[in-house]
JSON list of C-alpha atoms in Angstrom, two decimals:
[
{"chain": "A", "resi": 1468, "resn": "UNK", "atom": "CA", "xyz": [2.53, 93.79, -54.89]},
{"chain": "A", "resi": 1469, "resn": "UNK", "atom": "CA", "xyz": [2.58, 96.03, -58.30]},
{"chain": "A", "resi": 1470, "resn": "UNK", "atom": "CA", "xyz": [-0.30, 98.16, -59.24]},
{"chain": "A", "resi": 1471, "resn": "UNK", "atom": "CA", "xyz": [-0.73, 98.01, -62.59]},
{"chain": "A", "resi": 1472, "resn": "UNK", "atom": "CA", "xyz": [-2.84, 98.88, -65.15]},
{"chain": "A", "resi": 1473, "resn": "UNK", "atom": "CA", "xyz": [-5.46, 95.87, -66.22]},
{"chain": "A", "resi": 1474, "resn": "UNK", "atom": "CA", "xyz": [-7.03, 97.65, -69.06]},
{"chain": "A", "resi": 1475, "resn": "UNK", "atom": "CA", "xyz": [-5.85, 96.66, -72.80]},
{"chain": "A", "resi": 1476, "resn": "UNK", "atom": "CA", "xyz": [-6.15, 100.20, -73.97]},
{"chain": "A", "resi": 1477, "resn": "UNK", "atom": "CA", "xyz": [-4.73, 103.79, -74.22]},
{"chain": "A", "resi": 1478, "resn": "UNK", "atom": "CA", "xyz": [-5.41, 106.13, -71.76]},
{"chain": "A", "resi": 1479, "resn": "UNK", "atom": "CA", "xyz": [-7.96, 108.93, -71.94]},
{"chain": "A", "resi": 1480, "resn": "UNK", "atom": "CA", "xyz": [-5.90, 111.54, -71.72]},
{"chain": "A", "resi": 1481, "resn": "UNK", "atom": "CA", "xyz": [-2.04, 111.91, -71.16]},
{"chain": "A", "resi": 1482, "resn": "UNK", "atom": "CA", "xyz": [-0.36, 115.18, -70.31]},
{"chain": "A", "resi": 1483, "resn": "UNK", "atom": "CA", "xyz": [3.67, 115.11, -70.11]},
{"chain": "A", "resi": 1484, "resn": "UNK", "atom": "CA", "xyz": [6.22, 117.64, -69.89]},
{"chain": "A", "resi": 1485, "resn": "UNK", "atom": "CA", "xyz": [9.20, 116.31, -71.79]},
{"chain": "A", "resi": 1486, "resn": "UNK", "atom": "CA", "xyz": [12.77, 117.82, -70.39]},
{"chain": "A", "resi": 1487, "resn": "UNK", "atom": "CA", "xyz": [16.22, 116.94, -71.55]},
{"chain": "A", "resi": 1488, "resn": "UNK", "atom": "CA", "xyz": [17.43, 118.76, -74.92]},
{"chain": "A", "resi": 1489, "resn": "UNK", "atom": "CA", "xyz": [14.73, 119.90, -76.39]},
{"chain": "A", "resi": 1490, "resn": "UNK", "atom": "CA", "xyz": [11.66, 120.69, -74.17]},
{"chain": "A", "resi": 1491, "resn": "UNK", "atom": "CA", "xyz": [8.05, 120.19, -75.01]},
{"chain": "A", "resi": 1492, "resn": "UNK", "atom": "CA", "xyz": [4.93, 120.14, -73.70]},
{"chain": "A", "resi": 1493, "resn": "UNK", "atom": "CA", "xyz": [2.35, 117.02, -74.93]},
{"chain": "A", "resi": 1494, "resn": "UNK", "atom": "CA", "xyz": [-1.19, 115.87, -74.49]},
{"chain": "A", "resi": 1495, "resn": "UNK", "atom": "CA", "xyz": [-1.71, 112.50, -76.03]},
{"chain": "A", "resi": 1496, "resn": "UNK", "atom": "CA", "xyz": [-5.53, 111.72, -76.21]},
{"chain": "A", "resi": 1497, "resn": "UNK", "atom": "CA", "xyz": [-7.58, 108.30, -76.97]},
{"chain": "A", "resi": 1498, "resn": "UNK", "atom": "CA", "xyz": [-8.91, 108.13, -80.20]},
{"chain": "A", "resi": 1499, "resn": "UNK", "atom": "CA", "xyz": [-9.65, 104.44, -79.93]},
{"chain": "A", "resi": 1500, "resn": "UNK", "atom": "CA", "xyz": [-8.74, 101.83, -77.43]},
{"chain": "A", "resi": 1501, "resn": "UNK", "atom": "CA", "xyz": [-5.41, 100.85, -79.34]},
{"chain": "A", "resi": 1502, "resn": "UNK", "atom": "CA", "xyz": [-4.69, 104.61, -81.14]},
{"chain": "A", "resi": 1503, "resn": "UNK", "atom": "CA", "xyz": [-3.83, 107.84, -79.89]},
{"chain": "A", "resi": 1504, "resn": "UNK", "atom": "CA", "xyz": [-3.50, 111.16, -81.10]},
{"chain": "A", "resi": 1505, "resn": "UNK", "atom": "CA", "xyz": [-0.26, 113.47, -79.70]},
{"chain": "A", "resi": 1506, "resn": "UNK", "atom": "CA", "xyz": [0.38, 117.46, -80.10]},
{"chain": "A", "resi": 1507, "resn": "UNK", "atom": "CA", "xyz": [3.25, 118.09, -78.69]},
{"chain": "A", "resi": 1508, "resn": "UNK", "atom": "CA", "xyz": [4.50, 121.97, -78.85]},
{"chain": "A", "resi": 1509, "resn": "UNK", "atom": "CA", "xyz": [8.25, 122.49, -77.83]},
{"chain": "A", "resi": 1510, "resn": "UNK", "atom": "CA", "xyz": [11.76, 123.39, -79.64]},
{"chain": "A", "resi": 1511, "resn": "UNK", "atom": "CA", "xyz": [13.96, 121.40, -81.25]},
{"chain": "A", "resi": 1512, "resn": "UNK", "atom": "CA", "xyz": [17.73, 121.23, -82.65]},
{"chain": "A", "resi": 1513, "resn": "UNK", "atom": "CA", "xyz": [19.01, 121.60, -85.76]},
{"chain": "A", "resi": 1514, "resn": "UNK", "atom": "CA", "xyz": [21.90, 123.72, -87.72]},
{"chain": "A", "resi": 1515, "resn": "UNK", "atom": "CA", "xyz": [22.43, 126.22, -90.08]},
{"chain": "A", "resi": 1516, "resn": "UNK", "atom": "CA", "xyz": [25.26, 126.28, -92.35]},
{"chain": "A", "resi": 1517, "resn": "UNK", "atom": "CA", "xyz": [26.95, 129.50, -93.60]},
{"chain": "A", "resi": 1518, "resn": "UNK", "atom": "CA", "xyz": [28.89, 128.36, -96.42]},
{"chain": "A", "resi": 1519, "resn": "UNK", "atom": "CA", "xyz": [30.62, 132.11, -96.84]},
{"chain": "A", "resi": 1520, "resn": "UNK", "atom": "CA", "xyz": [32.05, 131.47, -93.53]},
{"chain": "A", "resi": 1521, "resn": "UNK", "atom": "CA", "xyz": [32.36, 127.83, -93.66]},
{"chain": "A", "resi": 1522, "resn": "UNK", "atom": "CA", "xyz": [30.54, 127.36, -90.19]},
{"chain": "A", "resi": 1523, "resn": "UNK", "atom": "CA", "xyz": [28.03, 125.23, -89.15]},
{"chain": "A", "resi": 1524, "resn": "UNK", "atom": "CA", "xyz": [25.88, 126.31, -85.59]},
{"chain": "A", "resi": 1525, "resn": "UNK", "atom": "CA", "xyz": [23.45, 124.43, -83.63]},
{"chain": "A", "resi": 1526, "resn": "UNK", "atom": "CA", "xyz": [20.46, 126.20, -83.01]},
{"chain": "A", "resi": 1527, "resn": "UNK", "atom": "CA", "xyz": [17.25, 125.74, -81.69]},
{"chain": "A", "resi": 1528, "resn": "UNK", "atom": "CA", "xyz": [13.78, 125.95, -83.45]},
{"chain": "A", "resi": 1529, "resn": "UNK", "atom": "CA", "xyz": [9.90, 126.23, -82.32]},
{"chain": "A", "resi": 1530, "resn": "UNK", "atom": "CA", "xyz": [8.00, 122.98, -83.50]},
{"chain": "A", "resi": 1531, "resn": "UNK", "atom": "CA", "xyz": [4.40, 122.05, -83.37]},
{"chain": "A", "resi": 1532, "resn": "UNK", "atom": "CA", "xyz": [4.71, 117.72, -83.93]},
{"chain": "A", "resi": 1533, "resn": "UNK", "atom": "CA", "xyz": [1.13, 115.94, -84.52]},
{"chain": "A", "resi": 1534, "resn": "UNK", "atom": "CA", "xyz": [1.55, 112.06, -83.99]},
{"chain": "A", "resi": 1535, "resn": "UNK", "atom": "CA", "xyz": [-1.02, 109.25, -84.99]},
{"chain": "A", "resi": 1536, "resn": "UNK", "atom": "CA", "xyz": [0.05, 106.48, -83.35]},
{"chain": "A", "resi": 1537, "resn": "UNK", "atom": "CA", "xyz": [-1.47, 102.32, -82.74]},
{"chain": "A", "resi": 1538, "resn": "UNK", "atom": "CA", "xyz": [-0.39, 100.47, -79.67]},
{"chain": "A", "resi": 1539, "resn": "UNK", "atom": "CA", "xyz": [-0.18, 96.67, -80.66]},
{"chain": "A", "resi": 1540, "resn": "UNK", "atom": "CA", "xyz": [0.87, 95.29, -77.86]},
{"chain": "A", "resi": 1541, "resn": "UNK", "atom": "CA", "xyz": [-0.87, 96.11, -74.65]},
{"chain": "A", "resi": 1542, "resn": "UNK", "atom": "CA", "xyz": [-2.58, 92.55, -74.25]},
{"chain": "A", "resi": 1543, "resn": "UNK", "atom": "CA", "xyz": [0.66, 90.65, -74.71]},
{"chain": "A", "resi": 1544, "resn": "UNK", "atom": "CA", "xyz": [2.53, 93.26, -72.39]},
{"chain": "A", "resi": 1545, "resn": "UNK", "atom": "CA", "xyz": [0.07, 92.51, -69.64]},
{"chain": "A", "resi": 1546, "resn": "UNK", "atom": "CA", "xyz": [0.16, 88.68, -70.21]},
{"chain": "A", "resi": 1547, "resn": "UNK", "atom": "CA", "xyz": [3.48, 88.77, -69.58]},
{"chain": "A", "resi": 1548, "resn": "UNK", "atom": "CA", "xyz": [3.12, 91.38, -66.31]},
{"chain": "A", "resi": 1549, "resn": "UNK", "atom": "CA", "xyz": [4.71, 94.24, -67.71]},
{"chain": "A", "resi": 1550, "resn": "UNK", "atom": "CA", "xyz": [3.16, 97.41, -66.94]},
{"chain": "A", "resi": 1551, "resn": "UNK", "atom": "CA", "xyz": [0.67, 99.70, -69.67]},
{"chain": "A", "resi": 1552, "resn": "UNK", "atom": "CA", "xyz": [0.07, 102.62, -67.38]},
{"chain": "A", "resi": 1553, "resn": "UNK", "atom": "CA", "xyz": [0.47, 105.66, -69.07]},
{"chain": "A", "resi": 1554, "resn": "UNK", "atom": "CA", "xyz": [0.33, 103.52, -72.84]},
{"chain": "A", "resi": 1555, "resn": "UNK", "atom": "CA", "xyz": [3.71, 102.08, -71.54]},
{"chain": "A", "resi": 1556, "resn": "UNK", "atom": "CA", "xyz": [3.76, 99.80, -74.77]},
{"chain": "A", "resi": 1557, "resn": "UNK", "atom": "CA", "xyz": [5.66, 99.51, -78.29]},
{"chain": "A", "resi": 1558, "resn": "UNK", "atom": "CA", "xyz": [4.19, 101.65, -81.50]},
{"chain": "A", "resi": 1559, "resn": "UNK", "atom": "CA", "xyz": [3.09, 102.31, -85.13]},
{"chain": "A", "resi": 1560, "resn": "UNK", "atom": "CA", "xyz": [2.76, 105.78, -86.02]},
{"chain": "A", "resi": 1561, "resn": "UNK", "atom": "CA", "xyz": [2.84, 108.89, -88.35]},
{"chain": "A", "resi": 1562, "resn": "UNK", "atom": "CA", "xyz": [4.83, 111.52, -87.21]},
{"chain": "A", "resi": 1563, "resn": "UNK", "atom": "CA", "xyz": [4.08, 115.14, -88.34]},
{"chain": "A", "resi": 1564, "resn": "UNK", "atom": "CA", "xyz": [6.65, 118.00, -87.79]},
{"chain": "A", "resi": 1565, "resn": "UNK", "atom": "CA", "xyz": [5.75, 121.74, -88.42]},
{"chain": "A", "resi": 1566, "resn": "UNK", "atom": "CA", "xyz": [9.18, 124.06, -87.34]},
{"chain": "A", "resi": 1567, "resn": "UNK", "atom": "CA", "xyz": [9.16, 127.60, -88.58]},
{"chain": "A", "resi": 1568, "resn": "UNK", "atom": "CA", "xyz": [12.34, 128.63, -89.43]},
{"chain": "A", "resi": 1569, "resn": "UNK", "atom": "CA", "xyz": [12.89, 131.80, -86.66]},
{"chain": "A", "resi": 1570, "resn": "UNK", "atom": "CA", "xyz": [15.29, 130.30, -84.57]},
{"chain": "A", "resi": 1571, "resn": "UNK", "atom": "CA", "xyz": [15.45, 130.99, -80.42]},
{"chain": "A", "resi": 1572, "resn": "UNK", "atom": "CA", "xyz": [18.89, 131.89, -78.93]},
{"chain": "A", "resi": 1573, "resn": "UNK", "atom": "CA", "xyz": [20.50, 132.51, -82.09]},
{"chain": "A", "resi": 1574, "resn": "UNK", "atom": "CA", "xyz": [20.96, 135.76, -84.66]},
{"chain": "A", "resi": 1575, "resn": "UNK", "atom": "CA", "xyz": [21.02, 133.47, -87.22]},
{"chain": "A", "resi": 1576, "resn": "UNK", "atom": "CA", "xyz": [18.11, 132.44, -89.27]},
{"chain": "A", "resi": 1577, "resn": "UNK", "atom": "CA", "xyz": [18.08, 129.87, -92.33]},
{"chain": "A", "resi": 1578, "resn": "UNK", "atom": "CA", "xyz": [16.71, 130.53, -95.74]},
{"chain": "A", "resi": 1579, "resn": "UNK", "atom": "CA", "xyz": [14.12, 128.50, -95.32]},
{"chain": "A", "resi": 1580, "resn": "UNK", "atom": "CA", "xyz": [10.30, 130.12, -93.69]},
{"chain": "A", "resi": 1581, "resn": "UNK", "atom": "CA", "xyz": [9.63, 126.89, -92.91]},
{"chain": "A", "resi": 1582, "resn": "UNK", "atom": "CA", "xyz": [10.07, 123.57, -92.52]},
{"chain": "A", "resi": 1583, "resn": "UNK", "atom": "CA", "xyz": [7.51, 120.08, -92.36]},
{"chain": "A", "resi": 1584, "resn": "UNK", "atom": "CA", "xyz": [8.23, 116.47, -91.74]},
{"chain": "A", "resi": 1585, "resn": "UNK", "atom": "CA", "xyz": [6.10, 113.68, -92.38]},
{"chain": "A", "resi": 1586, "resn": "UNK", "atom": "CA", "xyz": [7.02, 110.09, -91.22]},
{"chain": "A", "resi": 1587, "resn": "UNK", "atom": "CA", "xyz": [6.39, 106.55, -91.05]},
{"chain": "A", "resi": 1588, "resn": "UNK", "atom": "CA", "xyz": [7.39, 105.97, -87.23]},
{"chain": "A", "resi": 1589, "resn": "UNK", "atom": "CA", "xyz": [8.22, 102.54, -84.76]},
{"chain": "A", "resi": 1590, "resn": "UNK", "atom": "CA", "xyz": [8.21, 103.34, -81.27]},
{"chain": "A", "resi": 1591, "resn": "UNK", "atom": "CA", "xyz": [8.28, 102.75, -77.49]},
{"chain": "A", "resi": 1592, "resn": "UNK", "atom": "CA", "xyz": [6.57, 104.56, -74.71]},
{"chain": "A", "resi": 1593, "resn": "UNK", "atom": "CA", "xyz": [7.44, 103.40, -71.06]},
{"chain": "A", "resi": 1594, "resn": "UNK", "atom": "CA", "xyz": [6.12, 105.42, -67.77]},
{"chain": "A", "resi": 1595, "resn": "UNK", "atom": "CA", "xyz": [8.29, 104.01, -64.59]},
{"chain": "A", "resi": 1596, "resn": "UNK", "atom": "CA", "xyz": [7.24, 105.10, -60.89]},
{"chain": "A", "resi": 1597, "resn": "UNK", "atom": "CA", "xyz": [3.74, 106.42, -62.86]},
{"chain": "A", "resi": 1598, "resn": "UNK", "atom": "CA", "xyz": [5.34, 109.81, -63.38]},
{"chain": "A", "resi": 1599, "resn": "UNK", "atom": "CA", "xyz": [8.83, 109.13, -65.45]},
{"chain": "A", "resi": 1600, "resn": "UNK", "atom": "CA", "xyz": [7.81, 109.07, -69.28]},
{"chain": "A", "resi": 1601, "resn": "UNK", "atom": "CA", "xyz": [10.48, 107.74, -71.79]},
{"chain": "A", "resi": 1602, "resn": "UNK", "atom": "CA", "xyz": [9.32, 107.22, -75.35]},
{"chain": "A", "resi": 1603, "resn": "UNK", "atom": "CA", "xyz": [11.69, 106.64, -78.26]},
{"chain": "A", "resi": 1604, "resn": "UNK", "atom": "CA", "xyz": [10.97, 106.00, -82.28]},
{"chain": "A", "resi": 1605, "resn": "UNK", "atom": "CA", "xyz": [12.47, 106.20, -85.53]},
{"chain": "A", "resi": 1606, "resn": "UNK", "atom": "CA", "xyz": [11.47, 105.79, -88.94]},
{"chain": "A", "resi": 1607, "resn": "UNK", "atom": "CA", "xyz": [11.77, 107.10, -92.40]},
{"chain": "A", "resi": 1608, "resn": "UNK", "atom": "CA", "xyz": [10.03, 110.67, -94.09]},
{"chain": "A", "resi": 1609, "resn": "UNK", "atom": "CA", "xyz": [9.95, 113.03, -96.14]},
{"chain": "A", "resi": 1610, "resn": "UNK", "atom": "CA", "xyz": [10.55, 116.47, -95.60]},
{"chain": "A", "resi": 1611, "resn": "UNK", "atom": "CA", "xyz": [10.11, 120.02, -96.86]},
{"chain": "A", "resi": 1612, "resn": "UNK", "atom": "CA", "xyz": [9.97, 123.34, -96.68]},
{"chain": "A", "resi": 1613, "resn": "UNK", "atom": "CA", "xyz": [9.68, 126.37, -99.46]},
{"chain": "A", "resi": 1614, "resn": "UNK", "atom": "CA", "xyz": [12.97, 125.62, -101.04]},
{"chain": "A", "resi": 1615, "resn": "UNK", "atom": "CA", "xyz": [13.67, 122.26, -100.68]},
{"chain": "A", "resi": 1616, "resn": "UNK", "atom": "CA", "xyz": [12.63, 118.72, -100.40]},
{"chain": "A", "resi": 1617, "resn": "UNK", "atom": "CA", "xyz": [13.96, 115.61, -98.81]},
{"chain": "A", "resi": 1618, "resn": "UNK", "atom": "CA", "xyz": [14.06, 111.81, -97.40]},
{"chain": "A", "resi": 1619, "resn": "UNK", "atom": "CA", "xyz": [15.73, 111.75, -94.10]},
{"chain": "A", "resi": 1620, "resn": "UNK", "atom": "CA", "xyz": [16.03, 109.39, -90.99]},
{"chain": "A", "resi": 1621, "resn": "UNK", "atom": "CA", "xyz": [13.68, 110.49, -88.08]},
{"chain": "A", "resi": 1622, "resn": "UNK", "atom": "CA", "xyz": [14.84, 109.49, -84.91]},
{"chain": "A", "resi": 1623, "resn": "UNK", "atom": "CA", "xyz": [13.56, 111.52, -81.57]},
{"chain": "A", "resi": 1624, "resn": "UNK", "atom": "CA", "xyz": [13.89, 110.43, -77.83]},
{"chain": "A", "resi": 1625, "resn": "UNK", "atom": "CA", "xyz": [11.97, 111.85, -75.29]},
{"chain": "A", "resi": 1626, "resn": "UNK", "atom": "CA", "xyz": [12.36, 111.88, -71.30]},
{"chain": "A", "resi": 1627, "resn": "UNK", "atom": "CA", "xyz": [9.95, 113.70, -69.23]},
{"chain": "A", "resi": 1628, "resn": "UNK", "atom": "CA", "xyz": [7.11, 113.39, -66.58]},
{"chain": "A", "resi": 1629, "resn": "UNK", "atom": "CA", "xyz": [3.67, 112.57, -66.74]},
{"chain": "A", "resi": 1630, "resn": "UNK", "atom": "CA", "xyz": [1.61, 116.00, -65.17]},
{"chain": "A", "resi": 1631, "resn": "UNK", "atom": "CA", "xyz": [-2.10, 114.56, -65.57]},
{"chain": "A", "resi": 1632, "resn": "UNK", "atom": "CA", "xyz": [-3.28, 111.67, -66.82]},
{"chain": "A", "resi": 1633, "resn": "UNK", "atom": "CA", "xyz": [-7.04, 110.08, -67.25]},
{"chain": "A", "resi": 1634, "resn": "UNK", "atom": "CA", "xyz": [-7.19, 106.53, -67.78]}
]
């Protein structure tokens, strides 16, 4: 028989170390039985251009992300007998990216000091084996930093494990 979590809501508190790409570190906490709050400290990728050269590099920046996000589903999910451990359900959010601009691994360093995202997110959080944490959403935003501004895609996958949790 399959355990599973009978509770309709988030849980308490969620601590995951995402691997893959771009490592992180998150603790997603219960503001309300459908909505969570996430800070999630870790680097991500990006480029810098050097039009001079005419190169482009892939390099890695620090990023502090602060999510909002409201689980709809549970209830239906459970009806069904799908698993919500570990908010293992599908997601409305607002996704909040602060990267500073000194990159790790890399000499090179863009213009910019900094650089924030803020965007209107869909997502999906599944925990298999009540350790394995995948979570995946996309959306639109807008972005800036001291030199520019922009609307760009957000898309961001995440694969890691689930270190503490409090339901």
């Amino acid at each position: 028989m399959n355990a599973q979590n009978t509770d309709a809501e988030t849980s308490k508190h969620l601590l995951k170390g995402n691997l893959l790409i771009t490592p992180s570190l998150e603790y997603e906490k219960r503001v309300t039985n459908a909505t969570t709050l996430s800070l999630q400290l870790g680097v991500e990728l990006g480029t810098i251009e050097n039009e001079i050269l005419d190169e482009t590099r892939v390099v890695f920046y620090p990023t502090l992300d602060i999510d909002y996000r409201y689980y709809y589903n549970f209830r239906r999910r459970q009806e069904k007998g799908k698993n919500t451990t570990h908010n293992s359900a599908n997601y409305f959010g607002l996704a909040n990216s602060f990267s500073n601009a000194n990159t790790i691994f890399s000499d090179r360093n863009p213009r910019d000091a900094y650089f924030v995202t803020i965007a209107g997110v869909y997502g999906l959080q599944r925990t298999y084996w009540k350790k394995l944490n995948l979570r995946f959403e996309f959306g639109a935003g807008y972005g800036f930093s001291d030199i520019q501004e922009t609307i760009l895609p957000v898309v961001n996958f995440s694969l890691g494990w689930v270190l503490w949790n409090q339901s």
